[in-house]
Amino acid sequence: MLSRIDLRDRDLTTRELLGIVPRADVDVAHALAIVQPILDDVRSRGAQALRAYGERFDGVTPEHLRVPADRIEAAVATQDDAVLDGLREAISRVRTFHEATVPPPVSVDVAPGATVSQRWIPVGRVGLYVPGGLAVYPSSVVMNVVAAQAAGVQSIAVATPPQKAFGGEPHPTILAACALLGVDEVYAVGGAQAIGMLAYGVDGLCDPVDVITGPGNVYVAAAKRAVNGVVGIDSEAGPTEIAIIADDSADPDFVAADLLSQAEHDPMAGSVLITDSEDLADAVEEALGRRTDATKHLARTKEALTGRQSAVILTANIEQSIQVADAYGAEHLEIHTRDAAAVAERITSAGAIFVGPYSPVPLGDYLAGSNHVLPTGGTARFASGLGTHSFLKAVSTIHYTADALAEVGDKVVALANAEDLPAHGEAIQARIQR
């Protein structure tokens, strides 16, 4: 089912590995040309455009673009107790971790009378996008909202597609998650039009935000690229992906189950096994075949597993497995090896690392405490997942006394003159020559 890439007799550079590792074929630039007219239309026609696109793309025109607060609260009663218990536990664990990650203020005396400080200030308002296509993602509500709340954001708006099955309202599980989190500003608006609404605002409906976060399809990613600079964004999320480093000590059924768990997300999802054991690769393939035949979402799962973005990569040893994993830069990276914790410490590029056989990716998807909004498509080589930092601004404060300025004034003047900016130096001299 999975294609195989054999690297055992090859000594490859990072550049060569980047050209070999499997990737989904995502054309955000092409999607950008499609979404730009939608963004422009939302900006000019506002709510009228939002309703038209709801009918066109979601097959329904919501009665209320902004979901009434009583409908959000009422959604809680529609949910099974087990689902509500799961959401509450997820909120608790994610909040515990994220509150601990808020960076503290720093104040440093760089010299007598010379103090430089830094404090972190939350943005004023955020827009959180929750997808609603092939699956329902109340977990994305938790991840986005809790991180923003832990950062201290005071104004939070959630946008998620209207559902024809629910009369144009968002899915009730999404609304229930919002209710449990105390979010009462929810819009039944999806896709690129939601990104336009959040970025530009709509008169009489929605105020513009400062930052937009949350995953979505390629059109949502393209819309976020288009408005980046008007607002901040977290990332351009692509199809989900998992890579697993495994050796001959791994349980092949565990590995197969985890590869399958990502493949059921989307036909473009990537499932990659990196192993130095051909016997394990064979055993995983056999277990994966059994599990796939019995899975609920057979069609999209098979398409994902047989696509160019999924593969078994055979390596010569654990050293090469680590090299391949760092080049791939997986959104989710599992380690199923001897001394898995030590291997995990050597990884430099991954959105999140799941260590050992009892830390599977689905745990992180819901309530491990970490955030599941993570960099995809290899961007983990330079980007981080969603966190409190996504909603914070670092602001420096500089406070020098007259004596502290005089101590370095001549040096500032020398540097200003070296850059041919004499007025800079004169601003210093005006103070130290009085």
Coordinates of C-alpha atoms in Angstrom, one line a residue, residues 28-206:
V28 CA -1.4 27.7 -2.7
A29 CA -0.4 30.2 -5.4
H30 CA -3.1 28.8 -7.7
A31 CA -5.7 28.9 -4.9
L32 CA -4.7 32.5 -4.2
A33 CA -6.0 33.6 -7.6
I34 CA -9.3 32.0 -6.8
V35 CA -9.7 33.5 -3.3
Q36 CA -8.6 37.0 -4.0
P37 CA -11.9 38.0 -5.7
I38 CA -13.8 36.5 -2.8
L39 CA -11.8 38.6 -0.3
D40 CA -12.3 41.7 -2.4
D41 CA -16.1 41.0 -2.6
V42 CA -16.4 40.5 1.2
R43 CA -14.5 43.7 1.7
S44 CA -16.9 45.7 -0.5
R45 CA -20.2 44.0 0.0
G46 CA -19.9 42.7 3.5
A47 CA -22.7 40.5 4.9
Q48 CA -24.4 40.3 1.5
A49 CA -21.3 38.6 0.1
L50 CA -21.0 36.3 3.1
R51 CA -24.5 35.0 2.6
A52 CA -24.0 34.5 -1.1
Y53 CA -20.8 32.5 -0.5
G54 CA -22.5 30.4 2.2
E55 CA -25.1 29.4 -0.3
R56 CA -22.6 28.8 -3.0
F57 CA -20.0 26.8 -1.1
D58 CA -21.9 25.3 1.9
G59 CA -25.3 24.9 0.3
V60 CA -27.1 27.0 2.9
T61 CA -27.7 30.6 3.8
P62 CA -27.5 31.0 7.5
E63 CA -30.5 32.8 9.2
H64 CA -27.9 34.5 11.5
L65 CA -24.4 35.1 10.3
R66 CA -23.5 35.7 14.0
V67 CA -24.9 32.8 16.0
P68 CA -27.2 34.0 18.8
A69 CA -25.7 33.5 22.2
D70 CA -28.6 31.4 23.4
R71 CA -28.1 29.0 20.5
I72 CA -24.4 28.6 21.5
E73 CA -25.4 27.8 25.1
A74 CA -28.3 25.5 24.0
A75 CA -25.8 23.3 22.1
V76 CA -24.3 22.0 25.3
A77 CA -27.5 20.1 26.0
T78 CA -27.3 18.3 22.6
Q79 CA -24.0 16.6 23.5
D80 CA -23.4 13.2 25.1
D81 CA -22.0 13.4 28.6
A82 CA -18.9 11.5 27.4
V83 CA -18.2 14.2 24.8
L84 CA -18.6 17.0 27.3
D85 CA -16.4 15.2 29.8
G86 CA -13.7 14.8 27.1
L87 CA -13.9 18.5 26.1
R88 CA -13.7 19.6 29.8
E89 CA -10.7 17.4 30.4
A90 CA -9.0 18.7 27.2
I91 CA -9.7 22.3 28.2
S92 CA -8.2 21.7 31.6
R93 CA -5.0 20.1 30.4
V94 CA -4.4 22.4 27.5
R95 CA -5.0 25.4 29.8
T96 CA -2.6 24.1 32.4
F97 CA 0.2 23.7 29.9
H98 CA -0.4 26.9 28.0
E99 CA -0.7 29.1 31.1
A100 CA 2.7 27.8 32.1
T101 CA 4.2 28.8 28.8
V102 CA 3.4 32.6 28.9
P103 CA 6.9 34.2 28.9
P104 CA 7.8 36.3 31.9
P105 CA 8.8 39.9 31.7
V106 CA 12.6 40.6 31.7
S107 CA 14.5 43.6 33.0
V108 CA 18.3 43.8 32.6
D109 CA 20.7 46.5 33.9
V110 CA 23.2 46.5 31.1
A111 CA 25.3 49.1 32.9
P112 CA 24.8 51.4 35.9
G113 CA 21.7 53.6 35.3
A114 CA 21.0 51.8 32.0
T115 CA 18.0 49.5 32.0
V116 CA 16.4 47.5 29.1
S117 CA 13.2 45.7 29.8
Q118 CA 10.9 43.5 27.8
R119 CA 7.3 42.7 28.5
W120 CA 4.8 40.6 26.5
I121 CA 1.5 42.2 25.6
P122 CA -1.5 40.3 24.2
V123 CA -3.0 41.5 21.0
G124 CA -6.4 43.1 21.4
R125 CA -8.6 40.9 19.3
V126 CA -8.2 37.5 17.5
G127 CA -10.1 35.6 14.9
L128 CA -10.0 31.8 15.2
Y129 CA -10.9 29.7 12.2
V130 CA -12.3 26.2 12.8
P131 CA -12.7 24.0 9.7
G132 CA -15.9 22.0 9.0
G133 CA -15.3 19.9 5.9
L134 CA -14.7 16.1 6.1
A135 CA -14.7 16.1 9.9
V136 CA -15.9 18.1 12.9
Y137 CA -13.1 19.7 15.0
P138 CA -14.2 20.9 18.4
S139 CA -10.7 20.1 19.4
S140 CA -9.5 22.9 17.2
V141 CA -11.8 25.3 19.1
V142 CA -10.1 24.2 22.3
M143 CA -6.6 24.6 21.0
N144 CA -7.1 28.0 19.5
V145 CA -9.3 29.5 22.2
V146 CA -7.3 28.3 25.2
A147 CA -4.0 29.5 23.8
A148 CA -5.5 32.9 23.2
Q149 CA -7.1 33.1 26.6
A150 CA -3.9 32.0 28.3
A151 CA -2.1 34.8 26.5
G152 CA -4.6 37.3 27.9
V153 CA -6.5 38.1 24.7
Q154 CA -9.8 39.9 25.7
S155 CA -11.8 39.7 22.4
I156 CA -12.2 36.4 20.6
A157 CA -14.2 35.7 17.5
V158 CA -14.7 32.1 16.1
A159 CA -15.6 31.5 12.5
T160 CA -16.7 28.1 11.2
P161 CA -18.7 27.0 8.2
P162 CA -22.5 26.8 8.3
Q163 CA -23.9 23.3 8.1
K164 CA -26.8 22.5 5.9
A165 CA -27.7 19.6 8.2
F166 CA -28.2 22.0 11.1
G167 CA -30.2 24.7 9.3
G168 CA -27.3 26.9 8.6
E169 CA -25.8 26.9 12.1
P170 CA -22.3 25.5 12.8
H171 CA -22.1 22.0 14.0
P172 CA -23.6 21.8 17.5
T173 CA -20.4 20.2 18.9
I174 CA -18.4 23.2 17.8
L175 CA -21.0 25.5 19.4
A176 CA -20.9 23.4 22.6
A177 CA -17.1 23.7 22.8
C178 CA -17.4 27.5 22.4
A179 CA -20.0 27.6 25.2
L180 CA -17.7 25.6 27.6
L181 CA -14.9 28.1 26.8
G182 CA -17.1 31.1 27.4
V183 CA -16.9 32.3 23.8
D184 CA -20.1 34.0 22.7
E185 CA -18.9 35.5 19.4
V186 CA -19.3 32.8 16.8
Y187 CA -19.9 33.3 13.1
A188 CA -21.5 30.7 10.7
V189 CA -19.0 31.7 8.0
G190 CA -16.4 29.4 6.4
G191 CA -13.7 29.4 3.8
A192 CA -11.9 32.4 2.3
Q193 CA -14.9 34.6 3.0
A194 CA -14.5 34.0 6.8
I195 CA -10.8 35.1 6.6
G196 CA -11.9 38.2 4.7
M197 CA -14.6 39.0 7.3
L198 CA -12.1 38.6 10.2
A199 CA -9.3 40.6 8.5
Y200 CA -11.3 43.5 7.1
G201 CA -14.4 43.5 9.4
V202 CA -18.0 43.8 8.2
D203 CA -20.0 46.9 9.2
G204 CA -22.7 46.1 11.7
L205 CA -21.5 42.5 12.1
C206 CA -17.9 41.9 12.9

